[in-house]
Amino acid sequence: MSFRIIADSCCDRTKETEAMNNITFIPLTLSISEYSISDDENFNQDDFISRVDEAGIIPKTACPAPDAFKKAMECDEDDIYVITITDKLSGTYNSALQGKMLYEEEGEKKNIHIFNSLATSGLESLIAEKIYKLASSGKSFDEVVSETEDFIVNHTALYFCLESLDVLNSNGRLYAMAASILKKIKLKLICERTTEGSVKLAGQEFNSNRALIKMANIIAADMKDKDASDKKIILSHVCCEDKAKLVAQKLENVGFKEIEIVKASGLNSVYAAKGGLIVSYTK
């Protein structure tokens, strides 16, 4: 059976996803005051962050309309796998579900599954790569869905370290008082995604580089008793490739098959903000 992968634009673009000829990206919308752009292949991270700095305000984001997913499903392929950002951060997952419902209301019959990535960024990319390999190997639709759902929950992880907590605070991810205190003492938080798709604290440091090294050590400890020879790690940065290279260097001894550094997509550039680093990996 032929298949198509549909991913929202929170899925960071890797060498593997760029090489796929059967993947469709559904863009979210980003806005800074009156300036608005689509988070698509033309997104320019440096220009966008420069505009954010100049405006001095926190950008707003909007998830795709259900019709965008519906139209993407009107393709020639028989099996459709949709990947979205965690439903704890965006309404995109629900929008995709509604798009599927609209498509099926027209009497169309296809195998369609909506994956809640329980994360964002490079972890979505790893899910897309996993689906591509499974489906290309001849696995049935149900087998691909079952193995991918298990992969998401049990065989992936995501950590991040941010230079600024302003966006998380503005989106209600931190209590205002806690955010104010953390900002004053310049504490750098290391956070990880939970298997429920939310965020929890994994560590903290008073210095950015020390926080990055601690994050690398946490990941190395997580992989200590695992064979990483067929595993991949993606480091998605927001205007801080030097930080990504530092963490990549600290993780070289883990033995990952591949370490890839990419620029974060538009939505992830908003959430992580300038200087933010998101690390996604298989385990």
PDB file of N, CA and C in Angstrom, residues 39-120:
ATOM      1  N   ASP A  39       4.686  29.308   9.014  1.00  0.00           N
ATOM      2  CA  ASP A  39       5.847  28.534   9.448  1.00  0.00           C
ATOM      3  C   ASP A  39       6.103  27.411   8.442  1.00  0.00           C
ATOM      4  N   ASP A  40       6.606  27.793   7.284  1.00  0.00           N
ATOM      5  CA  ASP A  40       6.811  26.815   6.213  1.00  0.00           C
ATOM      6  C   ASP A  40       8.288  26.722   5.836  1.00  0.00           C
ATOM      7  N   GLU A  41       8.564  26.175   4.652  1.00  0.00           N
ATOM      8  CA  GLU A  41       9.952  25.972   4.236  1.00  0.00           C
ATOM      9  C   GLU A  41      10.701  27.282   4.014  1.00  0.00           C
ATOM     10  N   ASN A  42       9.976  28.391   3.957  1.00  0.00           N
ATOM     11  CA  ASN A  42      10.620  29.695   3.758  1.00  0.00           C
ATOM     12  C   ASN A  42      10.939  30.400   5.068  1.00  0.00           C
ATOM     13  N   PHE A  43      10.620  29.769   6.202  1.00  0.00           N
ATOM     14  CA  PHE A  43      10.885  30.408   7.498  1.00  0.00           C
ATOM     15  C   PHE A  43      12.368  30.697   7.665  1.00  0.00           C
ATOM     16  N   ASN A  44      12.676  31.942   8.026  1.00  0.00           N
ATOM     17  CA  ASN A  44      14.053  32.383   8.237  1.00  0.00           C
ATOM     18  C   ASN A  44      14.222  32.675   9.730  1.00  0.00           C
ATOM     19  N   GLN A  45      14.876  31.751  10.415  1.00  0.00           N
ATOM     20  CA  GLN A  45      14.996  31.879  11.865  1.00  0.00           C
ATOM     21  C   GLN A  45      15.712  33.162  12.286  1.00  0.00           C
ATOM     22  N   ASP A  46      16.823  33.460  11.635  1.00  0.00           N
ATOM     23  CA  ASP A  46      17.607  34.646  12.012  1.00  0.00           C
ATOM     24  C   ASP A  46      16.790  35.926  11.851  1.00  0.00           C
ATOM     25  N   ASP A  47      16.076  36.031  10.732  1.00  0.00           N
ATOM     26  CA  ASP A  47      15.260  37.223  10.490  1.00  0.00           C
ATOM     27  C   ASP A  47      14.120  37.314  11.505  1.00  0.00           C
ATOM     28  N   PHE A  48      13.479  36.183  11.777  1.00  0.00           N
ATOM     29  CA  PHE A  48      12.351  36.187  12.699  1.00  0.00           C
ATOM     30  C   PHE A  48      12.784  36.584  14.110  1.00  0.00           C
ATOM     31  N   ILE A  49      13.862  36.001  14.592  1.00  0.00           N
ATOM     32  CA  ILE A  49      14.347  36.315  15.943  1.00  0.00           C
ATOM     33  C   ILE A  49      14.796  37.770  16.022  1.00  0.00           C
ATOM     34  N   SER A  50      15.374  38.276  14.919  1.00  0.00           N
ATOM     35  CA  SER A  50      15.775  39.685  14.878  1.00  0.00           C
ATOM     36  C   SER A  50      14.550  40.590  15.013  1.00  0.00           C
ATOM     37  N   ARG A  51      13.458  40.221  14.355  1.00  0.00           N
ATOM     38  CA  ARG A  51      12.214  40.993  14.457  1.00  0.00           C
ATOM     39  C   ARG A  51      11.632  40.916  15.867  1.00  0.00           C
ATOM     40  N   VAL A  52      11.753  39.754  16.503  1.00  0.00           N
ATOM     41  CA  VAL A  52      11.276  39.597  17.878  1.00  0.00           C
ATOM     42  C   VAL A  52      12.067  40.515  18.813  1.00  0.00           C
ATOM     43  N   ASP A  53      13.387  40.517  18.641  1.00  0.00           N
ATOM     44  CA  ASP A  53      14.243  41.374  19.470  1.00  0.00           C
ATOM     45  C   ASP A  53      13.890  42.841  19.280  1.00  0.00           C
ATOM     46  N   GLU A  54      13.669  43.227  18.040  1.00  0.00           N
ATOM     47  CA  GLU A  54      13.362  44.631  17.734  1.00  0.00           C
ATOM     48  C   GLU A  54      12.003  45.033  18.294  1.00  0.00           C
ATOM     49  N   ALA A  55      11.025  44.133  18.194  1.00  0.00           N
ATOM     50  CA  ALA A  55       9.674  44.456  18.674  1.00  0.00           C
ATOM     51  C   ALA A  55       9.596  44.428  20.192  1.00  0.00           C
ATOM     52  N   GLY A  56      10.410  43.580  20.803  1.00  0.00           N
ATOM     53  CA  GLY A  56      10.401  43.486  22.260  1.00  0.00           C
ATOM     54  C   GLY A  56       9.131  42.879  22.833  1.00  0.00           C
ATOM     55  N   ILE A  57       8.438  42.094  22.026  1.00  0.00           N
ATOM     56  CA  ILE A  57       7.220  41.446  22.500  1.00  0.00           C
ATOM     57  C   ILE A  57       7.288  39.950  22.198  1.00  0.00           C
ATOM     58  N   ILE A  58       6.434  39.205  22.881  1.00  0.00           N
ATOM     59  CA  ILE A  58       6.408  37.754  22.679  1.00  0.00           C
ATOM     60  C   ILE A  58       5.505  37.429  21.494  1.00  0.00           C
ATOM     61  N   PRO A  59       6.002  36.676  20.515  1.00  0.00           N
ATOM     62  CA  PRO A  59       5.196  36.344  19.336  1.00  0.00           C
ATOM     63  C   PRO A  59       3.972  35.501  19.705  1.00  0.00           C
ATOM     64  N   LYS A  60       2.990  35.538  18.834  1.00  0.00           N
ATOM     65  CA  LYS A  60       1.801  34.708  19.002  1.00  0.00           C
ATOM     66  C   LYS A  60       1.802  33.624  17.922  1.00  0.00           C
ATOM     67  N   THR A  61       1.158  32.533  18.212  1.00  0.00           N
ATOM     68  CA  THR A  61       1.085  31.434  17.246  1.00  0.00           C
ATOM     69  C   THR A  61      -0.363  30.990  17.073  1.00  0.00           C
ATOM     70  N   ALA A  62      -0.659  30.444  15.912  1.00  0.00           N
ATOM     71  CA  ALA A  62      -2.005  29.923  15.629  1.00  0.00           C
ATOM     72  C   ALA A  62      -1.879  28.585  14.928  1.00  0.00           C
ATOM     73  N   CYS A  63      -2.658  27.613  15.397  1.00  0.00           N
ATOM     74  CA  CYS A  63      -2.579  26.278  14.804  1.00  0.00           C
ATOM     75  C   CYS A  63      -3.314  26.247  13.470  1.00  0.00           C
ATOM     76  N   PRO A  64      -3.030  25.268  12.632  1.00  0.00           N
ATOM     77  CA  PRO A  64      -3.683  25.170  11.321  1.00  0.00           C
ATOM     78  C   PRO A  64      -5.172  24.867  11.480  1.00  0.00           C
ATOM     79  N   ALA A  65      -5.968  25.297  10.514  1.00  0.00           N
ATOM     80  CA  ALA A  65      -7.395  24.983  10.514  1.00  0.00           C
ATOM     81  C   ALA A  65      -7.589  23.523  10.128  1.00  0.00           C
ATOM     82  N   PRO A  66      -8.656  22.889  10.582  1.00  0.00           N
ATOM     83  CA  PRO A  66      -8.927  21.492  10.213  1.00  0.00           C
ATOM     84  C   PRO A  66      -8.915  21.259   8.705  1.00  0.00           C
ATOM     85  N   ASP A  67      -9.363  22.264   7.942  1.00  0.00           N
ATOM     86  CA  ASP A  67      -9.426  22.114   6.490  1.00  0.00           C
ATOM     87  C   ASP A  67      -8.038  21.910   5.879  1.00  0.00           C
ATOM     88  N   ALA A  68      -6.998  22.450   6.521  1.00  0.00           N
ATOM     89  CA  ALA A  68      -5.643  22.271   6.005  1.00  0.00           C
ATOM     90  C   ALA A  68      -5.243  20.797   6.061  1.00  0.00           C
ATOM     91  N   PHE A  69      -5.634  20.131   7.138  1.00  0.00           N
ATOM     92  CA  PHE A  69      -5.347  18.701   7.253  1.00  0.00           C
ATOM     93  C   PHE A  69      -6.223  17.904   6.285  1.00  0.00           C
ATOM     94  N   LYS A  70      -7.479  18.301   6.168  1.00  0.00           N
ATOM     95  CA  LYS A  70      -8.395  17.624   5.251  1.00  0.00           C
ATOM     96  C   LYS A  70      -7.845  17.653   3.826  1.00  0.00           C
ATOM     97  N   LYS A  71      -7.393  18.811   3.380  1.00  0.00           N
ATOM     98  CA  LYS A  71      -6.879  18.941   2.013  1.00  0.00           C
ATOM     99  C   LYS A  71      -5.624  18.092   1.811  1.00  0.00           C
ATOM    100  N   ALA A  72      -4.794  18.006   2.853  1.00  0.00           N
ATOM    101  CA  ALA A  72      -3.579  17.203   2.742  1.00  0.00           C
ATOM    102  C   ALA A  72      -3.923  15.722   2.620  1.00  0.00           C
ATOM    103  N   MET A  73      -5.052  15.335   3.209  1.00  0.00           N
ATOM    104  CA  MET A  73      -5.490  13.939   3.137  1.00  0.00           C
ATOM    105  C   MET A  73      -6.068  13.590   1.760  1.00  0.00           C
ATOM    106  N   GLU A  74      -6.372  14.604   0.958  1.00  0.00           N
ATOM    107  CA  GLU A  74      -6.911  14.379  -0.387  1.00  0.00           C
ATOM    108  C   GLU A  74      -5.765  14.126  -1.358  1.00  0.00           C
ATOM    109  N   CYS A  75      -5.015  13.078  -1.061  1.00  0.00           N
ATOM    110  CA  CYS A  75      -3.838  12.736  -1.854  1.00  0.00           C
ATOM    111  C   CYS A  75      -4.058  11.376  -2.510  1.00  0.00           C
ATOM    112  N   ASP A  76      -3.087  10.918  -3.254  1.00  0.00           N
ATOM    113  CA  ASP A  76      -3.229   9.656  -3.972  1.00  0.00           C
ATOM    114  C   ASP A  76      -2.934   8.433  -3.111  1.00  0.00           C
ATOM    115  N   GLU A  77      -2.255   8.628  -1.987  1.00  0.00           N
ATOM    116  CA  GLU A  77      -1.829   7.504  -1.165  1.00  0.00           C
ATOM    117  C   GLU A  77      -2.991   6.893  -0.382  1.00  0.00           C
ATOM    118  N   ASP A  78      -2.847   5.605  -0.051  1.00  0.00           N
ATOM    119  CA  ASP A  78      -3.901   4.866   0.647  1.00  0.00           C
ATOM    120  C   ASP A  78      -3.809   4.969   2.164  1.00  0.00           C
ATOM    121  N   ASP A  79      -2.592   4.935   2.706  1.00  0.00           N
ATOM    122  CA  ASP A  79      -2.365   4.991   4.155  1.00  0.00           C
ATOM    123  C   ASP A  79      -1.813   6.370   4.522  1.00  0.00           C
ATOM    124  N   ILE A  80      -2.424   6.989   5.491  1.00  0.00           N
ATOM    125  CA  ILE A  80      -2.009   8.339   5.880  1.00  0.00           C
ATOM    126  C   ILE A  80      -1.667   8.373   7.365  1.00  0.00           C
ATOM    127  N   TYR A  81      -0.458   8.843   7.668  1.00  0.00           N
ATOM    128  CA  TYR A  81       0.008   8.961   9.044  1.00  0.00           C
ATOM    129  C   TYR A  81       0.234  10.446   9.354  1.00  0.00           C
ATOM    130  N   VAL A  82      -0.481  10.960  10.347  1.00  0.00           N
ATOM    131  CA  VAL A  82      -0.400  12.379  10.696  1.00  0.00           C
ATOM    132  C   VAL A  82       0.306  12.539  12.043  1.00  0.00           C
ATOM    133  N   ILE A  83       1.243  13.468  12.113  1.00  0.00           N
ATOM    134  CA  ILE A  83       2.000  13.719  13.353  1.00  0.00           C
ATOM    135  C   ILE A  83       1.786  15.165  13.775  1.00  0.00           C
ATOM    136  N   THR A  84       1.441  15.376  15.060  1.00  0.00           N
ATOM    137  CA  THR A  84       1.273  16.747  15.548  1.00  0.00           C
ATOM    138  C   THR A  84       2.026  16.966  16.856  1.00  0.00           C
ATOM    139  N   ILE A  85       2.220  18.216  17.162  1.00  0.00           N
ATOM    140  CA  ILE A  85       2.777  18.633  18.441  1.00  0.00           C
ATOM    141  C   ILE A  85       1.863  18.135  19.567  1.00  0.00           C
ATOM    142  N   THR A  86       2.416  17.933  20.746  1.00  0.00           N
ATOM    143  CA  THR A  86       1.636  17.490  21.890  1.00  0.00           C
ATOM    144  C   THR A  86       0.384  18.345  22.101  1.00  0.00           C
ATOM    145  N   ASP A  87      -0.698  17.711  22.447  1.00  0.00           N
ATOM    146  CA  ASP A  87      -1.939  18.445  22.674  1.00  0.00           C
ATOM    147  C   ASP A  87      -1.885  19.297  23.943  1.00  0.00           C
ATOM    148  N   LYS A  88      -0.807  19.154  24.730  1.00  0.00           N
ATOM    149  CA  LYS A  88      -0.652  19.978  25.940  1.00  0.00           C
ATOM    150  C   LYS A  88      -0.134  21.378  25.616  1.00  0.00           C
ATOM    151  N   LEU A  89       0.385  21.569  24.392  1.00  0.00           N
ATOM    152  CA  LEU A  89       0.952  22.866  24.010  1.00  0.00           C
ATOM    153  C   LEU A  89       0.167  23.579  22.924  1.00  0.00           C
ATOM    154  N   SER A  90      -0.657  22.832  22.184  1.00  0.00           N
ATOM    155  CA  SER A  90      -1.321  23.426  21.014  1.00  0.00           C
ATOM    156  C   SER A  90      -2.623  22.700  20.710  1.00  0.00           C
ATOM    157  N   GLY A  91      -3.474  23.385  19.968  1.00  0.00           N
ATOM    158  CA  GLY A  91      -4.726  22.776  19.529  1.00  0.00           C
ATOM    159  C   GLY A  91      -4.574  22.051  18.200  1.00  0.00           C
ATOM    160  N   THR A  92      -3.344  21.909  17.727  1.00  0.00           N
ATOM    161  CA  THR A  92      -3.105  21.311  16.417  1.00  0.00           C
ATOM    162  C   THR A  92      -3.577  19.859  16.347  1.00  0.00           C
ATOM    163  N   TYR A  93      -3.378  19.103  17.426  1.00  0.00           N
ATOM    164  CA  TYR A  93      -3.812  17.701  17.439  1.00  0.00           C
ATOM    165  C   TYR A  93      -5.321  17.613  17.231  1.00  0.00           C
ATOM    166  N   ASN A  94      -6.073  18.435  17.944  1.00  0.00           N
ATOM    167  CA  ASN A  94      -7.532  18.431  17.784  1.00  0.00           C
ATOM    168  C   ASN A  94      -7.938  18.905  16.397  1.00  0.00           C
ATOM    169  N   SER A  95      -7.176  19.847  15.851  1.00  0.00           N
ATOM    170  CA  SER A  95      -7.458  20.326  14.495  1.00  0.00           C
ATOM    171  C   SER A  95      -7.277  19.201  13.480  1.00  0.00           C
ATOM    172  N   ALA A  96      -6.241  18.377  13.685  1.00  0.00           N
ATOM    173  CA  ALA A  96      -5.999  17.243  12.790  1.00  0.00           C
ATOM    174  C   ALA A  96      -7.121  16.210  12.905  1.00  0.00           C
ATOM    175  N   LEU A  97      -7.589  15.970  14.129  1.00  0.00           N
ATOM    176  CA  LEU A  97      -8.699  15.034  14.331  1.00  0.00           C
ATOM    177  C   LEU A  97      -9.956  15.523  13.613  1.00  0.00           C
ATOM    178  N   GLN A  98     -10.203  16.834  13.691  1.00  0.00           N
ATOM    179  CA  GLN A  98     -11.370  17.409  13.014  1.00  0.00           C
ATOM    180  C   GLN A  98     -11.200  17.328  11.498  1.00  0.00           C
ATOM    181  N   GLY A  99      -9.967  17.523  11.015  1.00  0.00           N
ATOM    182  CA  GLY A  99      -9.700  17.410   9.588  1.00  0.00           C
ATOM    183  C   GLY A  99      -9.995  16.008   9.082  1.00  0.00           C
ATOM    184  N   LYS A 100      -9.631  15.001   9.867  1.00  0.00           N
ATOM    185  CA  LYS A 100      -9.915  13.608   9.519  1.00  0.00           C
ATOM    186  C   LYS A 100     -11.437  13.371   9.464  1.00  0.00           C
ATOM    187  N   MET A 101     -12.136  13.938  10.434  1.00  0.00           N
ATOM    188  CA  MET A 101     -13.586  13.779  10.477  1.00  0.00           C
ATOM    189  C   MET A 101     -14.237  14.426   9.252  1.00  0.00           C
ATOM    190  N   LEU A 102     -13.778  15.620   8.885  1.00  0.00           N
ATOM    191  CA  LEU A 102     -14.310  16.310   7.706  1.00  0.00           C
ATOM    192  C   LEU A 102     -14.053  15.494   6.441  1.00  0.00           C
ATOM    193  N   TYR A 103     -12.865  14.930   6.348  1.00  0.00           N
ATOM    194  CA  TYR A 103     -12.507  14.126   5.179  1.00  0.00           C
ATOM    195  C   TYR A 103     -13.409  12.897   5.073  1.00  0.00           C
ATOM    196  N   GLU A 104     -13.629  12.234   6.187  1.00  0.00           N
ATOM    197  CA  GLU A 104     -14.418  11.005   6.174  1.00  0.00           C
ATOM    198  C   GLU A 104     -15.912  11.268   6.005  1.00  0.00           C
ATOM    199  N   GLU A 105     -16.342  12.484   6.370  1.00  0.00           N
ATOM    200  CA  GLU A 105     -17.753  12.836   6.179  1.00  0.00           C
ATOM    201  C   GLU A 105     -18.136  12.880   4.709  1.00  0.00           C
ATOM    202  N   GLU A 106     -17.146  13.047   3.847  1.00  0.00           N
ATOM    203  CA  GLU A 106     -17.402  13.090   2.411  1.00  0.00           C
ATOM    204  C   GLU A 106     -17.439  11.691   1.799  1.00  0.00           C
ATOM    205  N   GLY A 107     -17.365  10.687   2.658  1.00  0.00           N
ATOM    206  CA  GLY A 107     -17.487   9.310   2.198  1.00  0.00           C
ATOM    207  C   GLY A 107     -16.202   8.674   1.728  1.00  0.00           C
ATOM    208  N   GLU A 108     -15.085   9.382   1.917  1.00  0.00           N
ATOM    209  CA  GLU A 108     -13.795   8.839   1.479  1.00  0.00           C
ATOM    210  C   GLU A 108     -13.332   7.748   2.437  1.00  0.00           C
ATOM    211  N   LYS A 109     -12.716   6.709   1.905  1.00  0.00           N
ATOM    212  CA  LYS A 109     -12.245   5.596   2.706  1.00  0.00           C
ATOM    213  C   LYS A 109     -10.729   5.438   2.562  1.00  0.00           C
ATOM    214  N   LYS A 110     -10.028   5.784   3.613  1.00  0.00           N
ATOM    215  CA  LYS A 110      -8.585   5.583   3.663  1.00  0.00           C
ATOM    216  C   LYS A 110      -8.203   5.189   5.078  1.00  0.00           C
ATOM    217  N   ASN A 111      -7.021   4.608   5.219  1.00  0.00           N
ATOM    218  CA  ASN A 111      -6.486   4.343   6.546  1.00  0.00           C
ATOM    219  C   ASN A 111      -5.795   5.612   7.030  1.00  0.00           C
ATOM    220  N   ILE A 112      -6.323   6.227   8.085  1.00  0.00           N
ATOM    221  CA  ILE A 112      -5.758   7.476   8.593  1.00  0.00           C
ATOM    222  C   ILE A 112      -5.570   7.362  10.101  1.00  0.00           C
ATOM    223  N   HIS A 113      -4.375   7.692  10.573  1.00  0.00           N
ATOM    224  CA  HIS A 113      -4.131   7.711  12.016  1.00  0.00           C
ATOM    225  C   HIS A 113      -3.461   9.019  12.400  1.00  0.00           C
ATOM    226  N   ILE A 114      -3.938   9.625  13.476  1.00  0.00           N
ATOM    227  CA  ILE A 114      -3.358  10.875  13.983  1.00  0.00           C
ATOM    228  C   ILE A 114      -2.485  10.548  15.189  1.00  0.00           C
ATOM    229  N   PHE A 115      -1.200  10.781  15.081  1.00  0.00           N
ATOM    230  CA  PHE A 115      -0.280  10.561  16.196  1.00  0.00           C
ATOM    231  C   PHE A 115      -0.107  11.843  17.006  1.00  0.00           C
ATOM    232  N   ASN A 116      -0.382  11.762  18.298  1.00  0.00           N
ATOM    233  CA  ASN A 116      -0.024  12.831  19.221  1.00  0.00           C
ATOM    234  C   ASN A 116       1.424  12.561  19.610  1.00  0.00           C
ATOM    235  N   SER A 117       2.345  13.390  19.156  1.00  0.00           N
ATOM    236  CA  SER A 117       3.769  13.135  19.386  1.00  0.00           C
ATOM    237  C   SER A 117       4.153  13.205  20.858  1.00  0.00           C
ATOM    238  N   LEU A 118       3.273  13.807  21.688  1.00  0.00           N
ATOM    239  CA  LEU A 118       3.560  14.022  23.109  1.00  0.00           C
ATOM    240  C   LEU A 118       4.804  14.889  23.289  1.00  0.00           C
ATOM    241  N   ALA A 119       5.162  15.616  22.229  1.00  0.00           N
ATOM    242  CA  ALA A 119       6.361  16.447  22.266  1.00  0.00           C
ATOM    243  C   ALA A 119       6.295  17.454  21.126  1.00  0.00           C
ATOM    244  N   THR A 120       7.436  17.806  20.591  1.00  0.00           N
ATOM    245  CA  THR A 120       7.537  18.722  19.452  1.00  0.00           C
ATOM    246  C   THR A 120       8.944  18.587  18.872  1.00  0.00           C
TER     247      THR A 120
END
